[in-house]
């Protein structure tokens, strides 16, 4: 059994929801996992065998707090089994839902000083009613440009939950062997 830290940074709660599903899947696989916000969380990452960071896209980028955390904890992240996943609406498209094809993830990995052992990409949750005025209209413009839904009553979860389950299995496979 391993101790796995699931750090999340998002705006509307969907990245946390994916972490909660990962926690449940990892528990089913016999591991202890804790879901903690990346900003303001009180977990000591050094106390875990595996560290997973999940972050959503907002206005075309992952939040700078994610990169700040990586810079501050790079040595630790590189000394542990570690993974990263991104949540974004571009990943709703099959041609853009892998680490190799998703433009946000490709840019993030290229800029990041840390190279995680595992990278996942999940479609996000589109819920215009939940967004503030500016976000609602920025996302609607992006959806217009990318051929997505623009009706302000739209509520669609683009997350492939089977892919999240598979990612949990991949995270579990990162668990280091314990001598014994």
PDB file of C-alpha atoms in Angstrom:
ATOM      1  CA  UNK A   1       0.000   0.000   0.000  1.00  0.00           C
ATOM      2  CA  UNK A   2       1.310   3.421  -0.968  1.00  0.00           C
ATOM      3  CA  UNK A   3       0.488   6.917   0.212  1.00  0.00           C
ATOM      4  CA  UNK A   4      -0.484   9.057  -2.768  1.00  0.00           C
ATOM      5  CA  UNK A   5      -0.933  12.830  -2.739  1.00  0.00           C
ATOM      6  CA  UNK A   6      -3.442  14.238  -5.234  1.00  0.00           C
ATOM      7  CA  UNK A   7      -2.884  17.985  -5.477  1.00  0.00           C
ATOM      8  CA  UNK A   8      -5.353  20.041  -7.475  1.00  0.00           C
ATOM      9  CA  UNK A   9      -5.616  23.560  -8.803  1.00  0.00           C
ATOM     10  CA  UNK A  10      -8.809  24.624 -10.515  1.00  0.00           C
ATOM     11  CA  UNK A  11     -11.400  27.337 -10.478  1.00  0.00           C
ATOM     12  CA  UNK A  12     -14.843  25.727 -10.577  1.00  0.00           C
ATOM     13  CA  UNK A  13     -14.196  22.417  -8.782  1.00  0.00           C
ATOM     14  CA  UNK A  14     -14.009  19.947 -11.654  1.00  0.00           C
ATOM     15  CA  UNK A  15     -10.279  19.235 -11.193  1.00  0.00           C
ATOM     16  CA  UNK A  16     -10.984  18.465  -7.519  1.00  0.00           C
ATOM     17  CA  UNK A  17     -13.823  16.184  -8.624  1.00  0.00           C
ATOM     18  CA  UNK A  18     -11.425  14.272 -10.884  1.00  0.00           C
ATOM     19  CA  UNK A  19      -8.993  13.981  -7.946  1.00  0.00           C
ATOM     20  CA  UNK A  20     -11.805  12.604  -5.777  1.00  0.00           C
ATOM     21  CA  UNK A  21     -12.545   9.960  -8.414  1.00  0.00           C
ATOM     22  CA  UNK A  22      -8.836   9.109  -8.609  1.00  0.00           C
ATOM     23  CA  UNK A  23      -8.761   8.810  -4.808  1.00  0.00           C
ATOM     24  CA  UNK A  24     -11.666   6.370  -4.902  1.00  0.00           C
ATOM     25  CA  UNK A  25     -10.126   4.305  -7.700  1.00  0.00           C
ATOM     26  CA  UNK A  26      -6.750   4.216  -5.946  1.00  0.00           C
ATOM     27  CA  UNK A  27      -8.432   3.105  -2.702  1.00  0.00           C
ATOM     28  CA  UNK A  28     -10.067   0.263  -4.647  1.00  0.00           C
ATOM     29  CA  UNK A  29      -6.549  -0.690  -5.783  1.00  0.00           C
ATOM     30  CA  UNK A  30      -5.375  -0.829  -2.155  1.00  0.00           C
ATOM     31  CA  UNK A  31      -3.685   2.556  -1.788  1.00  0.00           C
ATOM     32  CA  UNK A  32      -4.234   5.518   0.520  1.00  0.00           C
ATOM     33  CA  UNK A  33      -4.732   8.750  -1.376  1.00  0.00           C
ATOM     34  CA  UNK A  34      -5.368  12.225  -0.081  1.00  0.00           C
ATOM     35  CA  UNK A  35      -6.920  15.061  -2.095  1.00  0.00           C
ATOM     36  CA  UNK A  36      -5.433  18.459  -1.217  1.00  0.00           C
ATOM     37  CA  UNK A  37      -5.637  21.888  -2.871  1.00  0.00           C
ATOM     38  CA  UNK A  38      -2.275  22.878  -4.329  1.00  0.00           C
ATOM     39  CA  UNK A  39      -2.684  26.443  -3.066  1.00  0.00           C
ATOM     40  CA  UNK A  40      -3.364  26.649   0.641  1.00  0.00           C
ATOM     41  CA  UNK A  41      -3.227  22.908   1.262  1.00  0.00           C
ATOM     42  CA  UNK A  42      -1.564  21.671   4.422  1.00  0.00           C
ATOM     43  CA  UNK A  43      -0.085  18.357   3.289  1.00  0.00           C
ATOM     44  CA  UNK A  44       3.658  17.736   3.367  1.00  0.00           C
ATOM     45  CA  UNK A  45       4.442  16.341  -0.107  1.00  0.00           C
ATOM     46  CA  UNK A  46       7.589  14.670   1.262  1.00  0.00           C
ATOM     47  CA  UNK A  47       5.380  12.328   3.312  1.00  0.00           C
ATOM     48  CA  UNK A  48       3.983  10.618   0.191  1.00  0.00           C
ATOM     49  CA  UNK A  49       5.259   7.863  -2.077  1.00  0.00           C
ATOM     50  CA  UNK A  50       3.601   9.277  -5.203  1.00  0.00           C
ATOM     51  CA  UNK A  51       2.655  12.870  -6.004  1.00  0.00           C
ATOM     52  CA  UNK A  52       0.031  13.751  -8.620  1.00  0.00           C
ATOM     53  CA  UNK A  53      -0.696  17.330  -9.670  1.00  0.00           C
ATOM     54  CA  UNK A  54      -3.938  18.133 -11.475  1.00  0.00           C
ATOM     55  CA  UNK A  55      -4.555  21.574 -12.957  1.00  0.00           C
ATOM     56  CA  UNK A  56      -7.205  23.151 -15.132  1.00  0.00           C
ATOM     57  CA  UNK A  57      -6.858  25.657 -17.922  1.00  0.00           C
ATOM     58  CA  UNK A  58      -8.199  29.159 -17.524  1.00  0.00           C
ATOM     59  CA  UNK A  59      -7.812  31.786 -20.217  1.00  0.00           C
ATOM     60  CA  UNK A  60      -5.488  29.514 -22.143  1.00  0.00           C
ATOM     61  CA  UNK A  61      -3.016  28.677 -19.342  1.00  0.00           C
ATOM     62  CA  UNK A  62      -2.455  26.684 -16.220  1.00  0.00           C
ATOM     63  CA  UNK A  63      -2.330  28.965 -13.196  1.00  0.00           C
ATOM     64  CA  UNK A  64       1.154  30.329 -12.337  1.00  0.00           C
ATOM     65  CA  UNK A  65       0.733  28.834  -8.840  1.00  0.00           C
ATOM     66  CA  UNK A  66       1.170  25.387 -10.422  1.00  0.00           C
ATOM     67  CA  UNK A  67       4.544  26.292 -11.927  1.00  0.00           C
ATOM     68  CA  UNK A  68       5.546  28.068  -8.693  1.00  0.00           C
ATOM     69  CA  UNK A  69       4.801  24.879  -6.742  1.00  0.00           C
ATOM     70  CA  UNK A  70       6.794  22.807  -9.237  1.00  0.00           C
ATOM     71  CA  UNK A  71       9.786  25.150  -9.034  1.00  0.00           C
ATOM     72  CA  UNK A  72       9.699  25.151  -5.234  1.00  0.00           C
ATOM     73  CA  UNK A  73       9.377  21.351  -5.061  1.00  0.00           C
ATOM     74  CA  UNK A  74      11.239  20.216  -8.175  1.00  0.00           C
ATOM     75  CA  UNK A  75      13.847  18.103  -6.363  1.00  0.00           C
ATOM     76  CA  UNK A  76      11.148  16.329  -4.369  1.00  0.00           C
ATOM     77  CA  UNK A  77       8.981  15.749  -7.456  1.00  0.00           C
ATOM     78  CA  UNK A  78      11.959  14.300  -9.307  1.00  0.00           C
ATOM     79  CA  UNK A  79      12.847  12.023  -6.395  1.00  0.00           C
ATOM     80  CA  UNK A  80       9.337  10.527  -6.207  1.00  0.00           C
ATOM     81  CA  UNK A  81       7.055   8.762  -8.604  1.00  0.00           C
ATOM     82  CA  UNK A  82       5.040  11.675  -9.949  1.00  0.00           C
ATOM     83  CA  UNK A  83       2.317  12.497 -12.432  1.00  0.00           C
ATOM     84  CA  UNK A  84       0.525  15.487 -13.892  1.00  0.00           C
ATOM     85  CA  UNK A  85      -2.877  15.855 -15.464  1.00  0.00           C
ATOM     86  CA  UNK A  86      -4.562  18.748 -17.191  1.00  0.00           C
ATOM     87  CA  UNK A  87      -8.274  19.458 -17.408  1.00  0.00           C
ATOM     88  CA  UNK A  88      -9.364  21.516 -20.388  1.00  0.00           C
ATOM     89  CA  UNK A  89     -12.225  21.867 -22.832  1.00  0.00           C
ATOM     90  CA  UNK A  90      -9.981  21.451 -25.875  1.00  0.00           C
ATOM     91  CA  UNK A  91      -9.521  17.841 -24.706  1.00  0.00           C
ATOM     92  CA  UNK A  92     -13.181  17.230 -25.556  1.00  0.00           C
ATOM     93  CA  UNK A  93     -11.922  16.594 -29.072  1.00  0.00           C
ATOM     94  CA  UNK A  94     -10.426  13.122 -29.659  1.00  0.00           C
ATOM     95  CA  UNK A  95      -7.550  14.598 -31.653  1.00  0.00           C
ATOM     96  CA  UNK A  96      -6.553  16.834 -28.703  1.00  0.00           C
ATOM     97  CA  UNK A  97      -6.958  14.573 -25.670  1.00  0.00           C
ATOM     98  CA  UNK A  98      -3.450  13.169 -25.204  1.00  0.00           C
ATOM     99  CA  UNK A  99      -0.239  14.641 -23.853  1.00  0.00           C
ATOM    100  CA  UNK A 100       1.203  14.509 -27.360  1.00  0.00           C
ATOM    101  CA  UNK A 101      -1.732  16.270 -29.043  1.00  0.00           C
ATOM    102  CA  UNK A 102      -3.130  18.699 -26.478  1.00  0.00           C
ATOM    103  CA  UNK A 103      -1.669  22.179 -27.118  1.00  0.00           C
ATOM    104  CA  UNK A 104      -1.971  23.298 -23.489  1.00  0.00           C
ATOM    105  CA  UNK A 105      -0.198  20.231 -22.135  1.00  0.00           C
ATOM    106  CA  UNK A 106       2.516  20.342 -24.789  1.00  0.00           C
ATOM    107  CA  UNK A 107       3.219  23.997 -23.922  1.00  0.00           C
ATOM    108  CA  UNK A 108       3.139  23.296 -20.175  1.00  0.00           C
ATOM    109  CA  UNK A 109       5.552  20.359 -20.381  1.00  0.00           C
ATOM    110  CA  UNK A 110       7.882  22.333 -22.658  1.00  0.00           C
ATOM    111  CA  UNK A 111       8.032  25.211 -20.131  1.00  0.00           C
ATOM    112  CA  UNK A 112       8.057  23.147 -16.945  1.00  0.00           C
ATOM    113  CA  UNK A 113      11.366  22.434 -15.220  1.00  0.00           C
ATOM    114  CA  UNK A 114       9.812  19.126 -14.009  1.00  0.00           C
ATOM    115  CA  UNK A 115       9.129  16.273 -16.373  1.00  0.00           C
ATOM    116  CA  UNK A 116       6.524  14.019 -14.748  1.00  0.00           C
ATOM    117  CA  UNK A 117       6.754  10.265 -15.263  1.00  0.00           C
ATOM    118  CA  UNK A 118       3.074  10.145 -16.284  1.00  0.00           C
ATOM    119  CA  UNK A 119       0.904  12.789 -17.978  1.00  0.00           C
ATOM    120  CA  UNK A 120      -2.874  12.681 -18.413  1.00  0.00           C
ATOM    121  CA  UNK A 121      -5.330  14.914 -20.227  1.00  0.00           C
ATOM    122  CA  UNK A 122      -9.049  15.043 -19.469  1.00  0.00           C
ATOM    123  CA  UNK A 123     -11.904  16.957 -21.007  1.00  0.00           C
ATOM    124  CA  UNK A 124     -13.453  19.498 -18.693  1.00  0.00           C
ATOM    125  CA  UNK A 125     -16.927  20.439 -17.625  1.00  0.00           C
ATOM    126  CA  UNK A 126     -18.766  23.118 -19.608  1.00  0.00           C
ATOM    127  CA  UNK A 127     -21.432  24.828 -17.503  1.00  0.00           C
ATOM    128  CA  UNK A 128     -22.103  28.378 -18.666  1.00  0.00           C
ATOM    129  CA  UNK A 129     -24.530  29.093 -15.801  1.00  0.00           C
ATOM    130  CA  UNK A 130     -21.822  28.475 -13.217  1.00  0.00           C
ATOM    131  CA  UNK A 131     -19.382  30.984 -14.726  1.00  0.00           C
ATOM    132  CA  UNK A 132     -19.112  34.647 -13.934  1.00  0.00           C
ATOM    133  CA  UNK A 133     -20.046  37.159 -16.639  1.00  0.00           C
ATOM    134  CA  UNK A 134     -16.536  37.516 -18.123  1.00  0.00           C
ATOM    135  CA  UNK A 135     -15.700  33.800 -18.068  1.00  0.00           C
ATOM    136  CA  UNK A 136     -19.071  32.952 -19.581  1.00  0.00           C
ATOM    137  CA  UNK A 137     -18.463  35.179 -22.582  1.00  0.00           C
ATOM    138  CA  UNK A 138     -14.767  34.360 -23.011  1.00  0.00           C
ATOM    139  CA  UNK A 139     -15.547  30.638 -23.004  1.00  0.00           C
ATOM    140  CA  UNK A 140     -18.453  31.205 -25.377  1.00  0.00           C
ATOM    141  CA  UNK A 141     -16.104  33.021 -27.772  1.00  0.00           C
ATOM    142  CA  UNK A 142     -13.607  30.162 -27.542  1.00  0.00           C
ATOM    143  CA  UNK A 143     -16.404  27.660 -28.193  1.00  0.00           C
ATOM    144  CA  UNK A 144     -17.490  29.681 -31.230  1.00  0.00           C
ATOM    145  CA  UNK A 145     -13.947  29.602 -32.607  1.00  0.00           C
ATOM    146  CA  UNK A 146     -13.451  25.891 -31.868  1.00  0.00           C
ATOM    147  CA  UNK A 147     -16.884  24.674 -32.951  1.00  0.00           C
ATOM    148  CA  UNK A 148     -18.213  23.934 -29.474  1.00  0.00           C
ATOM    149  CA  UNK A 149     -21.613  24.617 -27.883  1.00  0.00           C
ATOM    150  CA  UNK A 150     -22.458  28.304 -27.498  1.00  0.00           C
ATOM    151  CA  UNK A 151     -25.964  28.145 -25.985  1.00  0.00           C
ATOM    152  CA  UNK A 152     -25.621  29.770 -22.557  1.00  0.00           C
ATOM    153  CA  UNK A 153     -27.850  27.059 -21.060  1.00  0.00           C
ATOM    154  CA  UNK A 154     -25.354  24.350 -22.016  1.00  0.00           C
ATOM    155  CA  UNK A 155     -24.116  22.033 -19.288  1.00  0.00           C
ATOM    156  CA  UNK A 156     -21.910  19.194 -20.547  1.00  0.00           C
ATOM    157  CA  UNK A 157     -19.315  17.058 -18.784  1.00  0.00           C
ATOM    158  CA  UNK A 158     -16.664  16.140 -21.369  1.00  0.00           C
ATOM    159  CA  UNK A 159     -14.642  14.063 -18.905  1.00  0.00           C
ATOM    160  CA  UNK A 160     -14.056  10.480 -20.016  1.00  0.00           C
ATOM    161  CA  UNK A 161     -14.432   8.822 -16.607  1.00  0.00           C
ATOM    162  CA  UNK A 162     -13.159   5.495 -17.958  1.00  0.00           C
ATOM    163  CA  UNK A 163      -9.965   7.323 -18.926  1.00  0.00           C
ATOM    164  CA  UNK A 164      -9.764   8.717 -15.364  1.00  0.00           C
ATOM    165  CA  UNK A 165     -10.099   5.155 -14.019  1.00  0.00           C
ATOM    166  CA  UNK A 166      -7.335   3.985 -16.370  1.00  0.00           C
ATOM    167  CA  UNK A 167      -5.138   6.900 -15.247  1.00  0.00           C
ATOM    168  CA  UNK A 168      -5.626   5.783 -11.623  1.00  0.00           C
ATOM    169  CA  UNK A 169      -4.306   2.373 -12.639  1.00  0.00           C
ATOM    170  CA  UNK A 170      -1.304   4.026 -14.293  1.00  0.00           C
ATOM    171  CA  UNK A 171      -0.662   6.056 -11.137  1.00  0.00           C
ATOM    172  CA  UNK A 172      -0.856   2.856  -9.059  1.00  0.00           C
ATOM    173  CA  UNK A 173       1.700   1.294 -11.408  1.00  0.00           C
ATOM    174  CA  UNK A 174       4.133   4.093 -10.491  1.00  0.00           C
ATOM    175  CA  UNK A 175       4.196   2.949  -6.867  1.00  0.00           C
ATOM    176  CA  UNK A 176       7.759   1.971  -6.001  1.00  0.00           C
ATOM    177  CA  UNK A 177       8.449  -1.568  -4.884  1.00  0.00           C
ATOM    178  CA  UNK A 178       9.056  -1.806  -1.180  1.00  0.00           C
ATOM    179  CA  UNK A 179      11.801  -4.071   0.041  1.00  0.00           C
ATOM    180  CA  UNK A 180      10.524  -6.909   2.036  1.00  0.00           C
TER     181      UNK A 180
END
